[in-house]
Every structure is written in C-alpha cells, then in structure tokens.
Coordinates of C-alpha atoms in Angstrom, one line a residue:
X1 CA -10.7 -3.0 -24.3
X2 CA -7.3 -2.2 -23.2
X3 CA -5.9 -4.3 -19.7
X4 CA -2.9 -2.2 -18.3
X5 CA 0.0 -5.4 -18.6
X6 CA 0.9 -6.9 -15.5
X7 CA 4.2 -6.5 -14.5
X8 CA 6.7 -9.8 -13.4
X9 CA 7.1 -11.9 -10.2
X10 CA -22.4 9.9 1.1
X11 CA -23.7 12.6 2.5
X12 CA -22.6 14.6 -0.5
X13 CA -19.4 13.7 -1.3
X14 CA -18.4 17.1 -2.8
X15 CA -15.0 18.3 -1.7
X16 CA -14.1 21.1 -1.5
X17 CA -11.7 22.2 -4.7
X18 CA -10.1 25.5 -2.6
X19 CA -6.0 25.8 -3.6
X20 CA -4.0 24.1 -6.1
X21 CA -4.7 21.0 -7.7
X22 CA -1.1 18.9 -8.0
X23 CA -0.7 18.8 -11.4
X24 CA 0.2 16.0 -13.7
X25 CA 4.2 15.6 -13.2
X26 CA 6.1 14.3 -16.1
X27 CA 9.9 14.8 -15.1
X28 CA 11.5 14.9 -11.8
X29 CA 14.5 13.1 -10.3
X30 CA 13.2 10.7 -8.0
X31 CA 15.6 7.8 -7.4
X32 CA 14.3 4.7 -7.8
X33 CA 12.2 3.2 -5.4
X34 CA 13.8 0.4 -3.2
X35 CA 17.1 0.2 -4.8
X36 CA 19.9 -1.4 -3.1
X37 CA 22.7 0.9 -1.5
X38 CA 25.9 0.1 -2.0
X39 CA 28.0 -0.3 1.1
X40 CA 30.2 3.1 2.1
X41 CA 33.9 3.3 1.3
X42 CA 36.2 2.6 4.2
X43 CA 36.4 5.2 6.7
X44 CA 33.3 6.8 5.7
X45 CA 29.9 7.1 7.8
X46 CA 26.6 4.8 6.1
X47 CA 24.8 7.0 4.1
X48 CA 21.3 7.0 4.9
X49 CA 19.3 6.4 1.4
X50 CA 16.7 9.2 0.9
X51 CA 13.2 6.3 0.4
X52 CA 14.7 5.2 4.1
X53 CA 14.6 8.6 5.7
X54 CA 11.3 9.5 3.6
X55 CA 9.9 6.4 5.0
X56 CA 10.7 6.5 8.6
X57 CA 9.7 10.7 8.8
X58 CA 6.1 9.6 7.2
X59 CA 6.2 6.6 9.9
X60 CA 6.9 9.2 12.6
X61 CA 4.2 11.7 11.4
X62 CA 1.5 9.3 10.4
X63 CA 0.6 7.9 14.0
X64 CA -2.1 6.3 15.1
X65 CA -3.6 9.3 17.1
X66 CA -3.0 11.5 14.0
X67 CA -4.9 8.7 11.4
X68 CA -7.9 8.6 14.0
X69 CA -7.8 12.7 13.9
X70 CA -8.7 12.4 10.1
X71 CA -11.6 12.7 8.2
X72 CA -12.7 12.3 5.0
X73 CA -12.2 15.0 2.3
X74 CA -15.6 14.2 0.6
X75 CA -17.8 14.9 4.0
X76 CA -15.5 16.9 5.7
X77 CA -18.2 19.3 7.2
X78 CA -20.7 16.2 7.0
X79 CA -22.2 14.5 10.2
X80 CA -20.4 11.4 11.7
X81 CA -17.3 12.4 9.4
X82 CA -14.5 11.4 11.6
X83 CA -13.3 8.5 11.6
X84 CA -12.8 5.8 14.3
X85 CA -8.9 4.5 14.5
X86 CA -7.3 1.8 16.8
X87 CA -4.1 2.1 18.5
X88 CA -1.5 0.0 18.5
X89 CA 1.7 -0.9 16.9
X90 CA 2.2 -0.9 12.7
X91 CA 3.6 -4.3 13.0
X92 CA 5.4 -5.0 9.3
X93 CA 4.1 -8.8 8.4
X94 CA 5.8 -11.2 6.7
X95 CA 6.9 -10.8 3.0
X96 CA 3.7 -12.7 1.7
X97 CA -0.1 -11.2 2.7
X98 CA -2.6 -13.5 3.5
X99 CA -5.7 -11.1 2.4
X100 CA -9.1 -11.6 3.2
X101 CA -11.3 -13.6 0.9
X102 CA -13.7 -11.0 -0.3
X103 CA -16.7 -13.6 0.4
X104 CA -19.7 -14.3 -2.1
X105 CA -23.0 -12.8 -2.2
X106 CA -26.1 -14.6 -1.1
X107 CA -28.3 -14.8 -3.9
X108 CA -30.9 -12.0 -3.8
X109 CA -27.8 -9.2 -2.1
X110 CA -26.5 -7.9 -5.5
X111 CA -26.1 -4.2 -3.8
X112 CA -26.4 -4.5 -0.4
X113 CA -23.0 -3.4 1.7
X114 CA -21.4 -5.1 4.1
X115 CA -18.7 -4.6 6.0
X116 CA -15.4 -7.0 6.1
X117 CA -11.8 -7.3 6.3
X118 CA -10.7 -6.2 3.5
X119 CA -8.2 -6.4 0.4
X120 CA -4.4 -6.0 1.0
X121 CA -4.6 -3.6 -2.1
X122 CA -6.9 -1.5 -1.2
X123 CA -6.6 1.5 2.0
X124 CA -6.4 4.9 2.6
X125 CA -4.6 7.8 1.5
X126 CA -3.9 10.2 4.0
X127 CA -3.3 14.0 3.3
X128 CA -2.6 17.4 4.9
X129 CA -4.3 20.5 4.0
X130 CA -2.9 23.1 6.8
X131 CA -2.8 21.7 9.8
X132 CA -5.7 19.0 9.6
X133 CA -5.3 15.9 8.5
X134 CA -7.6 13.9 5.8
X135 CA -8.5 10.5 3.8
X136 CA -9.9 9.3 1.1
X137 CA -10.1 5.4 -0.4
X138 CA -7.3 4.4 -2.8
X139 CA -6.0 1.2 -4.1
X140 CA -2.6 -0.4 -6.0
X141 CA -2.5 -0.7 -9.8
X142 CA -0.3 -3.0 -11.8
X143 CA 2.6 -0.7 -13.0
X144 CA 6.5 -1.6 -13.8
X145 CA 7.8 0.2 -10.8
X146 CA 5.8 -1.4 -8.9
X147 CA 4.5 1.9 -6.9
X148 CA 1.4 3.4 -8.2
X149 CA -2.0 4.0 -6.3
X150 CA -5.4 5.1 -7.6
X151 CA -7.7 7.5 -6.5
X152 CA -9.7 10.5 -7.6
X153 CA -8.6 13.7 -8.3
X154 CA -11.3 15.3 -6.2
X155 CA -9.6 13.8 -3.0
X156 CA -6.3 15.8 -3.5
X157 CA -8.5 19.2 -4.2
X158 CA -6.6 21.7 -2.0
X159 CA -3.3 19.8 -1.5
X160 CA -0.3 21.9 -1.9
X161 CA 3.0 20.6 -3.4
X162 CA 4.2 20.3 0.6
X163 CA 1.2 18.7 1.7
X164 CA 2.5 15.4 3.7
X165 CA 0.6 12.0 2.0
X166 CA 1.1 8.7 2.7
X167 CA -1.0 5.5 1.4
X168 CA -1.8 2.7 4.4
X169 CA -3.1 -0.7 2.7
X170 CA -6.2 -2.3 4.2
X171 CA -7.0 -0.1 7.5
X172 CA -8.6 -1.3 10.5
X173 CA -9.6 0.3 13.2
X174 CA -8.4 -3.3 15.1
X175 CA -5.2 -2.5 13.0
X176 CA -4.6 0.6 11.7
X177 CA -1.4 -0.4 9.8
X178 CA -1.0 -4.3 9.0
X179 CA 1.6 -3.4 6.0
X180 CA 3.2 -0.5 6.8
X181 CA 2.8 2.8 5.7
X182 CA 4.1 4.3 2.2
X183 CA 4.7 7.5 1.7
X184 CA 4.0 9.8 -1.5
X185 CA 7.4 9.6 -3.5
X186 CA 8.7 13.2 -4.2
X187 CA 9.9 14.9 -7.8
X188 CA 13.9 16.5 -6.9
X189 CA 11.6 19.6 -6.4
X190 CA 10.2 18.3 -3.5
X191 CA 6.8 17.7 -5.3
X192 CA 4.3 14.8 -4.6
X193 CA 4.4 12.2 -7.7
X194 CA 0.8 13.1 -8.4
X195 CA -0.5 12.9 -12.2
X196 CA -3.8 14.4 -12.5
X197 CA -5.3 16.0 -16.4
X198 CA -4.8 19.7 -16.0
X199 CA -7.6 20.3 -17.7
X200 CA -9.2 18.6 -14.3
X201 CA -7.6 21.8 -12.7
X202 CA -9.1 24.1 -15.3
X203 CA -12.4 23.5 -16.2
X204 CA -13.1 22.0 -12.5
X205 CA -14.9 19.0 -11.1
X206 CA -18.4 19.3 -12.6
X207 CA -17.4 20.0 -16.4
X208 CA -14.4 17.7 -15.9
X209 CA -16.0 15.3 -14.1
X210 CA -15.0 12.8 -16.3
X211 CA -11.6 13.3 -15.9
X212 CA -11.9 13.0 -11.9
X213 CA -9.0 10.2 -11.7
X214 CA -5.7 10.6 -10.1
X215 CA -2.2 8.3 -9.9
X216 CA 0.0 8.9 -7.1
X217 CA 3.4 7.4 -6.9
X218 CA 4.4 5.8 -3.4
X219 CA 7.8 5.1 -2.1
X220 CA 9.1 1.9 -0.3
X221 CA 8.0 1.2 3.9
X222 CA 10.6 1.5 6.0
X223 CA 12.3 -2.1 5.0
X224 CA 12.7 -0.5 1.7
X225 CA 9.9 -2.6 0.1
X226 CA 7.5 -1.4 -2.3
X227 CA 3.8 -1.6 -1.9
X228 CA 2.7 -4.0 -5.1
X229 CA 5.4 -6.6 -3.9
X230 CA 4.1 -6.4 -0.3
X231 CA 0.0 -6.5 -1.0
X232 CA 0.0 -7.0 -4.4
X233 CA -2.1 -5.5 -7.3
X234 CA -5.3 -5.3 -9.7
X235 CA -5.3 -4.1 -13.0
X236 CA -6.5 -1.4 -14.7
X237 CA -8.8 -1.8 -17.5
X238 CA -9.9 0.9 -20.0
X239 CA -12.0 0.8 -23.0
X240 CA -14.0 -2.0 -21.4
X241 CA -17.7 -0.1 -21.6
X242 CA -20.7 0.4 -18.6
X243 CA -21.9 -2.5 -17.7
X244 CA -20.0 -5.1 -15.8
X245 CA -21.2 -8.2 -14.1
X246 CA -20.7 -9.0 -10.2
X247 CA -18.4 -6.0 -9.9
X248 CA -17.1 -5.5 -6.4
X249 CA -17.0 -1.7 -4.9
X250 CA -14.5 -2.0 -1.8
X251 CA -14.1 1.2 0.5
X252 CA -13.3 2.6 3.8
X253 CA -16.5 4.9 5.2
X254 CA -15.1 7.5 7.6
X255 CA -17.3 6.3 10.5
X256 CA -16.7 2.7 9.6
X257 CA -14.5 0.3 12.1
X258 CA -13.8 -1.9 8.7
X259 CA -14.0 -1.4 5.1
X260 CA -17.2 -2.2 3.4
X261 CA -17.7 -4.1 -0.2
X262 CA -20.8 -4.7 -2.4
X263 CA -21.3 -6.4 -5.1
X264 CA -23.7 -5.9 -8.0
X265 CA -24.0 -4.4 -11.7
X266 CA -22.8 -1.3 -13.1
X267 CA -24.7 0.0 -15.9
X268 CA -24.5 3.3 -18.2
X269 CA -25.6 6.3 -16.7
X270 CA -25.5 9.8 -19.0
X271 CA -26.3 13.1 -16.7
X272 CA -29.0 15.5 -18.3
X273 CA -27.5 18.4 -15.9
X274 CA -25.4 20.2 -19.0
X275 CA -23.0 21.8 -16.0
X276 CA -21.7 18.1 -15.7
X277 CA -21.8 16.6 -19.6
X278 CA -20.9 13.0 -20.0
X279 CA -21.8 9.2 -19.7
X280 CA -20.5 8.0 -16.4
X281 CA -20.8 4.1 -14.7
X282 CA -23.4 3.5 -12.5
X283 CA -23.5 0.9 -9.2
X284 CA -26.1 1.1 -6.8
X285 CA -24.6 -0.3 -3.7
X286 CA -25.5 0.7 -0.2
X287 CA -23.8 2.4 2.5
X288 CA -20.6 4.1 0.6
X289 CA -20.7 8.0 2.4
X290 CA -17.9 10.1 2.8
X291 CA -14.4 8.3 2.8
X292 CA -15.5 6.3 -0.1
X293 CA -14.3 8.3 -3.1
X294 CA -11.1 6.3 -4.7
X295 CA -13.0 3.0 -4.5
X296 CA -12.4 0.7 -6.8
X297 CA -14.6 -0.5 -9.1
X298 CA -13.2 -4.3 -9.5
X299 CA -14.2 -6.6 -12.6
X300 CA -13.7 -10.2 -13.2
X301 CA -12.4 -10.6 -9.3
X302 CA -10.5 -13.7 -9.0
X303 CA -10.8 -15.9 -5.7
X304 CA -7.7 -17.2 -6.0
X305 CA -6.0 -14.3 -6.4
X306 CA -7.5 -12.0 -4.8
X307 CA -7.5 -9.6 -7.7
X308 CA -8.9 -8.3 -10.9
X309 CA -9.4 -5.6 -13.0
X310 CA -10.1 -1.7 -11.9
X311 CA -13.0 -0.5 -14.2
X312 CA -14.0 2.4 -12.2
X313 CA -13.5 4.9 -8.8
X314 CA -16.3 6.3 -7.5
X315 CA -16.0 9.8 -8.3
X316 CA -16.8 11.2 -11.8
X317 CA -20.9 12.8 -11.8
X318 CA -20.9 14.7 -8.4
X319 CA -17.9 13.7 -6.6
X320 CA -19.1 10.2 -6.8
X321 CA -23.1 10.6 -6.4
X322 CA -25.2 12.5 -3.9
X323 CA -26.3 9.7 -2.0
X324 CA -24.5 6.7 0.0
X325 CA -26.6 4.4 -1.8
X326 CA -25.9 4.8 -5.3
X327 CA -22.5 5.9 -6.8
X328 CA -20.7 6.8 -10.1
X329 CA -17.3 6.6 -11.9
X330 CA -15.7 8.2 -14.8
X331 CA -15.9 6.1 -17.9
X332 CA -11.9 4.9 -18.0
X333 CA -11.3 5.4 -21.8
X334 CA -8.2 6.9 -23.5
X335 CA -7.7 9.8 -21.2
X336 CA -7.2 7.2 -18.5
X337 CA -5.1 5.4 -20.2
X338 CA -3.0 8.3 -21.5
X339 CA -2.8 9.4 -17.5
X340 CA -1.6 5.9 -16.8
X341 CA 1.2 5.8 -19.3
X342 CA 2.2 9.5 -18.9
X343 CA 2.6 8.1 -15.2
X344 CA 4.6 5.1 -16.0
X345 CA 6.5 6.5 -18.1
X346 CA 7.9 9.4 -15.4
X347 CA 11.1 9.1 -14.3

C-alpha cells in the first residue's frame, strides 16, 4: 500500500454529466497560497494580494441564504433535495479546532447512520452551474501546500471553467460556517485548480467509473490561512485493497441539519453490468442519499487525532450506488495516486 506522506507542523445519486468536465490542470500561475505580502514602498497605496480579494469576493457570494438555496448535484431533481441552512454569522475560530469526537459504535450498529457533529476536515463543496447553486461532500487531504480537497468527479459534472466553488469545513445548519469559507484557487487563466483523469471526461461516468475521483485546490480564508492548518487533515491511502475494518463513511445528506457517519466494513464488490466494468469497495451504511457523494471513506481513524486514512469516496459503480443504504467507491490504486502527485506537483 502506498500512504500519501504527511506534510510538517440516495435516491440515485446520478448527476447529471451535461457541459464540460474541468479537466486535469497541470500548469498555471497561481501564487502561492497564504504568502506573506511585503509591505508597499513609501508613498505608494497597500496592494491588496490576489488570495485576499479571492477570499473576501467568495465570502460575499457564498452567504448563508445562497448555501441554504443549494442542493445536491447527485439528487438534484430527487425528492427532499434541498438542503436546510442556518443563518447567522461565519465567525472565524481560533487558530486550533476543537473537532468533534466521531463517537464509537455500540456493539451490534456496524452500518447503521447516525447523525453528529462532525469532522473539522470534512464539509461541503459548493458550485455554480448557471444561475443555481449546488453541493456535494468533500474533505482535506494531506498535501505539501497544504490546500487540497477530495471529492468525486461526478460532483463537478457540468461545471464550467467560471463556475464560482468554494469548500466550507464541517457545515451545520446551527452553523453554517464555523471555519470560514475557502475558495477554489484559480490557474493565471482564470481556471478552477481542478485535476480530474480526462479519460473520466471521455469515456464518461459508467465506463470510467473507476476513475470517478477529483482534487480541487482551495485558497486561504479571508485571514489568509489555509484550510489543512485551520482543520487539519487525513491521509490518502492507495494500494491498500477492499476490505477495511471499522471504516467510518462521514457525509452531509442534503435534507440533513448535521452530517451523518457510519461505521462498518467495506468489502470487494465487482459489477457484472459490462457498461460499468471494474471491482469497486463496498460499505453498506444507512441513510447516505443525495449530498453524500465525496464522502470519505476513513481507515484506521485515530481518536486522538481525529484522523486517518482516506481509502475511498463514495462514488465509483453508479455515482456511488442506487440506494441510500449501501454505497460504493473507486478502488484508489495507481491512477489515484498518479492524480494525487500530478496535483501536488502543479504549480
């Protein structure tokens, strides 16, 4: 198996695939994220720095009214799909999070969800196709900069290059922003930093449903801090195999008020529909419906930390599964990985 290094310090859930795919991005000239500005020469006006500005627009667009407005792209024309969203003000905490203890499963609830507070690490990632706004589950992974999210690539289905995306760690509806709000970092183009296999794009979500992963690099909040410093990280793990012990499956359900997490066993599931080839990991966990896809699949969770390692999304063999009740992932093996470091490596 292969641990990404840690850095220092259901109705169906089919979405819609309509529109341009963002593709995986390997240069542009974003600056990097958080860097200190140097004070201005005398005489001259401060210069606001461009993660400031990106910040504070995606602060002003991403209210509380417009969050509560979204639904989920995997049961956008599903029943109960909108979401419910608290008001109030997206207070920005102090430096260290005190996340939620993800508690421990009576014996004899292996599958059964609940909802709860939730991780710092893991929220929602908001998106605009036209005018309507949308969400989908997403969480932080370890990288060196210190800004990458994970999600799957049938959540950005229809996004254009403009589409406005920001990722909002461990939504409540008591609290709809409890660590600020981090906007999708932009290439010099005006891109989103989105790295996705084109041949996701190509041979589409049932043929590449194994390839139904996504990375998206956020900027810093509006203090100029970046998400893993503020709520912290798991890892990603690849070439780990299908079955996993006591994995936890957190998410945020469009109709929920909280996120929900399960715990239980993922096994190996292989589809005998030859439109969607491939072996895919199973976990049968209930009440994950549309909002869910992105999820992370979390292995070897540690209580002290709060953390572990990402062995799965729920996405993969139909969008994530056809039922709330049971749901699937793409087996994370070296394209995964490839899409990791081809991510990492971006400048």
């Amino acid at each position: 198996m292969r641990r990404a290094p840690t850095p220092s310090p259901r109705p169906l859930r089919t979405a819609a695939l309509g529109g341009a795919l963002a593709l995986v991005l390997l240069t542009g000239g974003a600056g990097t994220a958080g860097a200190e500005v140097p004070a201005p020469a005398p005489g001259q006006g401060a210069k606001v720095p461009a993660w400031s500005a990106a910040a504070a627009d995606a602060a002003a667009f991403w209210t509380p009214a417009r969050m509560a407005s979204a639904i989920p792209v995997d049961a956008a024309a599903g029943p109960g799909a909108a979401p419910g969203a608290g008001s109030g003000s997206a207070a920005i905490p102090d430096p260290t999070p005190t996340p939620a203890a993800t508690p421990t499963p009576a014996p004899g609830l292996l599958g059964v969800g609940r909802d709860f507070d939730g991780l710092p690490q893991v929220g929602r990632m908001y998106l605009t196709r036209g005018t309507r706004a949308y969400f989908c589950t997403a969480s932080v992974i370890a990288s060196p900069r210190r800004s990458l999210v994970l999600t799957a690539a049938h959540c950005l289905g229809g996004t254009t290059r403009d589409a406005r995306m920001a990722f909002v760690p461990r939504y409540t509806k008591a609290n709809p922003q409890p660590y600020g709000l981090f906007p999708v970092a932009r290439t010099a183009g005006a891109a989103n930093r989105i790295w996705i296999d084109p041949r996701y794009r190509t041979q589409g979500a049932d043929r590449a449903a194994f390839l139904d992963v996504a990375f998206v690099e956020v900027g810093p909040r509006t203090d100029g801090r970046r998400v893993q410093d503020v709520v912290g990280a798991d890892r990603l793990l690849t070439h780990a195999g299908y079955a996993h012990r006591s994995v936890r499956l957190v998410g945020h359900p469009g109709s929920a008020a909280r996120p929900r997490y399960c715990v239980n066993h993922t096994t190996k599931f292989t589809s005998t529909d030859r439109a969607i080839p491939g072996s895919f990991l199973r976990i049968d966990c209930t009440g994950y419906p549309g909002g869910t896809s992105g999820s992370p699949f979390i292995a070897h969770y540690d209580t002290a930390t709060r953390t572990g390692d990402v062995v799965g999304i729920i996405g993969g063999y139909k969008t994530g599964g056809e039922t709330p009740d049971t749901s699937y992932s793409p087996y994370f093996g070296t394209s995964v990985q490839r899409l990791y470091d081809q991510a990492v490596a971006a400048r």
